[in-house]
mmCIF file of C-alpha atoms in Angstrom:
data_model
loop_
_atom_site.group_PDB
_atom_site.id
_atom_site.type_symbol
_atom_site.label_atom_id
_atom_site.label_comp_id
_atom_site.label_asym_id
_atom_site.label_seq_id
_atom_site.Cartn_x
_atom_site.Cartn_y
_atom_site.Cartn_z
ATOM 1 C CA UNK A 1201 18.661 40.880 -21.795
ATOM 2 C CA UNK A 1202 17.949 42.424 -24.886
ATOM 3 C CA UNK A 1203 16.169 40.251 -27.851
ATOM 4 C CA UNK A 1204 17.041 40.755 -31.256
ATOM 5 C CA UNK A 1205 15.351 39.621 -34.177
ATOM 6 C CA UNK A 1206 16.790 39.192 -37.349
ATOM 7 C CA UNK A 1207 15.320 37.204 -40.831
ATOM 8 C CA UNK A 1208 17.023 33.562 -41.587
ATOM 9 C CA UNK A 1209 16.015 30.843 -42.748
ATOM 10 C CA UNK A 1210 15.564 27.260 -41.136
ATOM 11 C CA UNK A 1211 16.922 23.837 -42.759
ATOM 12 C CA UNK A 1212 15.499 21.151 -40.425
ATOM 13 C CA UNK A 1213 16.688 21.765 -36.948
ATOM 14 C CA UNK A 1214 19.540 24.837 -37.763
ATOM 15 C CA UNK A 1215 19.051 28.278 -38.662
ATOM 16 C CA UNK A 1216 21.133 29.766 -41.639
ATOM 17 C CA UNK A 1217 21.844 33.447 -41.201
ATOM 18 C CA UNK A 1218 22.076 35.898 -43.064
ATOM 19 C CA UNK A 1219 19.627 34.268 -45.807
ATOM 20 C CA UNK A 1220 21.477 34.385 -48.313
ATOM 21 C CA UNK A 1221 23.589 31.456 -50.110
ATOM 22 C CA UNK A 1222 26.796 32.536 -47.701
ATOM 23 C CA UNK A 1223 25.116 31.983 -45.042
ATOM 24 C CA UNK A 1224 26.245 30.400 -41.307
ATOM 25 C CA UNK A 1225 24.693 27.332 -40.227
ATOM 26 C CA UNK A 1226 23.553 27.015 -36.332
ATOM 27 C CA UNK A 1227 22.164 23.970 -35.010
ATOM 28 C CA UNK A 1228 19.341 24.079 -32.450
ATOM 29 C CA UNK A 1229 18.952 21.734 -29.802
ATOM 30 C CA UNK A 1230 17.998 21.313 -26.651
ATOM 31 C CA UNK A 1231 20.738 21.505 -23.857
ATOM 32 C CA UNK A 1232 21.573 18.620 -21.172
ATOM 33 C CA UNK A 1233 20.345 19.362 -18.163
ATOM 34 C CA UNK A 1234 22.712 20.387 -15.283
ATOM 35 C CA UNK A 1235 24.512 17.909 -12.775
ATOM 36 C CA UNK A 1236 22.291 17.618 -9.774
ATOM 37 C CA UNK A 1237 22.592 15.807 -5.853
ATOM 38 C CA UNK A 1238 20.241 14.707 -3.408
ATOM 39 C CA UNK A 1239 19.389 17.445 -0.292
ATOM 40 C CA UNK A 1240 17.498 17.655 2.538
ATOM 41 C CA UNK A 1241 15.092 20.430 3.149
ATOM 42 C CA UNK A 1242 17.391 22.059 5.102
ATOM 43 C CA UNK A 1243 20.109 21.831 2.714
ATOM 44 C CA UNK A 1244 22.758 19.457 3.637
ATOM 45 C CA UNK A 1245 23.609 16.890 0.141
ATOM 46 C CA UNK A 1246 22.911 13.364 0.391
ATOM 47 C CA UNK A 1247 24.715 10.517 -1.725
ATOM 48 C CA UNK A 1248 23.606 7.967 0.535
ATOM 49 C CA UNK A 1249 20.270 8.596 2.071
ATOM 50 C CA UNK A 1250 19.891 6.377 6.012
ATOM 51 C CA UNK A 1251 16.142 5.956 6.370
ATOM 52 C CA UNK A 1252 14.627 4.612 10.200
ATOM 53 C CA UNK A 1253 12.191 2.248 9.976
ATOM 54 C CA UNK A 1254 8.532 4.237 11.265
ATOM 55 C CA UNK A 1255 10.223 7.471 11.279
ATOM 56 C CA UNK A 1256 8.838 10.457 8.924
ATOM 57 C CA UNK A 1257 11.425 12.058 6.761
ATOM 58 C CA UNK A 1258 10.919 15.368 4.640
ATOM 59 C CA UNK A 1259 11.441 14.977 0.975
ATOM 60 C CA UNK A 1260 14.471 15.171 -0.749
ATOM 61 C CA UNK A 1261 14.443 17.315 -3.872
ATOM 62 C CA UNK A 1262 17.509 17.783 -6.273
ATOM 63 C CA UNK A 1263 19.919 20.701 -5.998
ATOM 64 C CA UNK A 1264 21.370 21.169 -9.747
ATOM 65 C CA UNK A 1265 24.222 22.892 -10.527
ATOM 66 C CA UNK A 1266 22.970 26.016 -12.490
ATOM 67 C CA UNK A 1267 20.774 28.117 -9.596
ATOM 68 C CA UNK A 1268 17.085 28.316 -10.754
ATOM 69 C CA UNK A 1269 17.049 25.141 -13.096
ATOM 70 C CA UNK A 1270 14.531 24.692 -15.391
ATOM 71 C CA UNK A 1271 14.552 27.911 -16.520
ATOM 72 C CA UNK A 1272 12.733 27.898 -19.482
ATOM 73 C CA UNK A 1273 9.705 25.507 -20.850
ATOM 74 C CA UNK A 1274 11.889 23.536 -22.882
ATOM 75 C CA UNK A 1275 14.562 22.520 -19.799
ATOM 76 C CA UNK A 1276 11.412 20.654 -18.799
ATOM 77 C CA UNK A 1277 12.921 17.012 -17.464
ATOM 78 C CA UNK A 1278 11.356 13.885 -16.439
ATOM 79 C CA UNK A 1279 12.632 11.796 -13.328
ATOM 80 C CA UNK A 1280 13.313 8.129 -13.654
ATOM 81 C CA UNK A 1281 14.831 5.632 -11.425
ATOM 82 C CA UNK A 1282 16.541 2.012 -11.639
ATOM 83 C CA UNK A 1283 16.324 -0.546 -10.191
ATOM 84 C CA UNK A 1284 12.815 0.019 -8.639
ATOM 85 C CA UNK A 1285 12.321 1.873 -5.303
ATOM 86 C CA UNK A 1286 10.641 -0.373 -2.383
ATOM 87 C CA UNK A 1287 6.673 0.028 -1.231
ATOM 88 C CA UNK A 1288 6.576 3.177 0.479
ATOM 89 C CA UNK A 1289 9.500 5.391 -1.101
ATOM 90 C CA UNK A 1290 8.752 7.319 -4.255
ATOM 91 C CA UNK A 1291 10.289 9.386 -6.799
ATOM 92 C CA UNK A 1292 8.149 12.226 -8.561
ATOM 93 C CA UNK A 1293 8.563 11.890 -12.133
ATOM 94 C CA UNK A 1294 8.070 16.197 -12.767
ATOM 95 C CA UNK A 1295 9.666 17.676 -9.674
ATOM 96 C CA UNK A 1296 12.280 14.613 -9.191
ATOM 97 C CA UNK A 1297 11.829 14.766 -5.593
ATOM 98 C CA UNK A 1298 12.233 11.147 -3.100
ATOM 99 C CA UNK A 1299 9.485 10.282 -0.831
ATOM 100 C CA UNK A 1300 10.370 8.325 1.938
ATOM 101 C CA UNK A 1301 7.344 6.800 3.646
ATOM 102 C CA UNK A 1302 8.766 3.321 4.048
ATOM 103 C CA UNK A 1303 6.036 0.503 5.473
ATOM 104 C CA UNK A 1304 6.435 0.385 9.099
ATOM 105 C CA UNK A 1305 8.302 -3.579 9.167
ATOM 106 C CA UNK A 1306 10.144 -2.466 6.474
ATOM 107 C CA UNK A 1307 13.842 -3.087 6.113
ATOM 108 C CA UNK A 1308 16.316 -2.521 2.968
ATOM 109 C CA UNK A 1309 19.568 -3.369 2.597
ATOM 110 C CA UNK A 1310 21.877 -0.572 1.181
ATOM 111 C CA UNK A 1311 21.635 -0.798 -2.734
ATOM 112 C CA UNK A 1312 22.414 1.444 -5.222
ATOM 113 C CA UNK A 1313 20.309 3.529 -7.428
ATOM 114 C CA UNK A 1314 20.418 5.553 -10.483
ATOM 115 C CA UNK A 1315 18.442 8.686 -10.951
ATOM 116 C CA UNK A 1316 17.860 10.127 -14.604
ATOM 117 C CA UNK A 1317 16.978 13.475 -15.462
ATOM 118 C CA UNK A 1318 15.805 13.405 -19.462
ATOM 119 C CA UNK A 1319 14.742 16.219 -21.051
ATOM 120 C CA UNK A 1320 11.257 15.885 -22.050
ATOM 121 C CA UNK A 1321 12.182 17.963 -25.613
ATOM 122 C CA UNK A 1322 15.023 15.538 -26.554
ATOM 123 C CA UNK A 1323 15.363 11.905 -25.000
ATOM 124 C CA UNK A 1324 19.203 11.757 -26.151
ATOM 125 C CA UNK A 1325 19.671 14.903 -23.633
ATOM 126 C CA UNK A 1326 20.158 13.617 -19.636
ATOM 127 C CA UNK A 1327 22.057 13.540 -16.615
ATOM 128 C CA UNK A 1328 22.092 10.419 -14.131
ATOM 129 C CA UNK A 1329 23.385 10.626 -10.422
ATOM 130 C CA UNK A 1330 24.083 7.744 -8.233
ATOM 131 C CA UNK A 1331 22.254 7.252 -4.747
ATOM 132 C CA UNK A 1332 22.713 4.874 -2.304
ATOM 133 C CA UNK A 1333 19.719 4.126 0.195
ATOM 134 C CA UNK A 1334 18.922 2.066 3.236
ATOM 135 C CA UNK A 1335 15.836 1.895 6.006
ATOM 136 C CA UNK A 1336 17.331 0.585 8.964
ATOM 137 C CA UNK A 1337 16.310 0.281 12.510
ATOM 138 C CA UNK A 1338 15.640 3.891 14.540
ATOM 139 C CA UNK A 1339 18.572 2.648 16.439
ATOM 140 C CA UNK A 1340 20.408 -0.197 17.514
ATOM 141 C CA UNK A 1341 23.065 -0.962 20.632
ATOM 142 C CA UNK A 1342 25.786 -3.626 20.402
ATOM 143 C CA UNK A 1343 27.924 -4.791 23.579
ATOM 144 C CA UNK A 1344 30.933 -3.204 23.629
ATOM 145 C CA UNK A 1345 32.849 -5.175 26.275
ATOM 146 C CA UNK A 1346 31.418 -6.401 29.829
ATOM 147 C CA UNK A 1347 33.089 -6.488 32.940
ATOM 148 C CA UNK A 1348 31.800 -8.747 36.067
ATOM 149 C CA UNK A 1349 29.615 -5.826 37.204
ATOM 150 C CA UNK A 1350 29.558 -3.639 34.449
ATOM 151 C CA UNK A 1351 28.328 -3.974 30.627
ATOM 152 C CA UNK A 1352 29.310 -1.275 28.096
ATOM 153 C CA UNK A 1353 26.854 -0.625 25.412
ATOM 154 C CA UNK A 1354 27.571 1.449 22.344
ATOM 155 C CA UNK A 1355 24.420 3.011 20.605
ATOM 156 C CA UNK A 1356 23.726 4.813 17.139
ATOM 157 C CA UNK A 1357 20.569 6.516 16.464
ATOM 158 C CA UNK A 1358 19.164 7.491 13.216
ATOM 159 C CA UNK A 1359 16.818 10.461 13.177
ATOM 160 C CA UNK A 1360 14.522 12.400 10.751
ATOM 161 C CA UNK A 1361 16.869 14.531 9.626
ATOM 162 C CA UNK A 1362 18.763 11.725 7.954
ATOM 163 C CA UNK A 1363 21.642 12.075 10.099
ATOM 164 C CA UNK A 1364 23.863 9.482 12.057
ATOM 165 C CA UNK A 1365 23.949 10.348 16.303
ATOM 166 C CA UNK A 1366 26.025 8.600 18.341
#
């Protein structure tokens, strides 16, 4: 894109152009960043992310909205997370990306997080997203029905690429 430059003058955080006494006031600021999700490596979107106990995962980074965000230094954000994420699964405060690495007895319960993403130039300037998470058993089988000589057994497995199997 072609840059032009042109002479104005600055009055805190606008620009008045031309310089002159008729001049127009812009106001600089920093933008919000984009609306992100949750994906997988291999690009499916996650609002709810179904961890197996002693099972590796890959990381899961966020996808925003506008294709190649941050563009410039000053889209620079900083990742935080409430309430606090259990031993073992981490969020990178620069990239944003989750960590799963839970403990290998660990369990959670499926709770509800929120994800910021504040700009690092102007704290007012963010975007939250909602995640739900859980570390369950690699799989689990509950009786269906049972029969004098026959037992029916129904059987989900969770696997590492955060998917449900049945």
């Amino acid at each position: 894109a072609p840059q032009v430059y042109t002479w104005c003058y600055h009055d805190q955080s606008s620009i008045v152009y031309p310089d002159s006494g008729d001049g127009v006031s812009i106001e600089l600021s920093v933008l919000e960043p984009p609306d992100f999700q949750y994906q997988a490596a291999f690009g499916a979107v996650f609002e709810k992310l179904v961890l197996a106990r002693n099972v590796s995962f890959p990381p899961f980074s966020p996808a925003w909205q506008v294709e190649g965000f941050p563009i410039y230094y000053y889209d620079a954000v900083q990742f935080s997370i409430t309430p606090t994420l259990p031993a073992g699964i981490e969020l990178e405060s620069d990239a944003g990306q989750i960590r799963p690495d839970p403990p290998d007895q660990q369990l959670l319960a499926l709770m509800s997080y929120t994800i910021k993403a504040q700009s690092v130039f102007d704290l007012q300037k963010a975007r939250e997203v909602s995640l739900s998470l859980t570390v369950q058993e690699p799989g689990y089988c509950a009786l269906q029905s049972i029969k004098s000589t026959e037992a029916l057994l129904a059987c989900t497995l969770h696997d590492a690429n955060n998917f449900y199997n049945e």
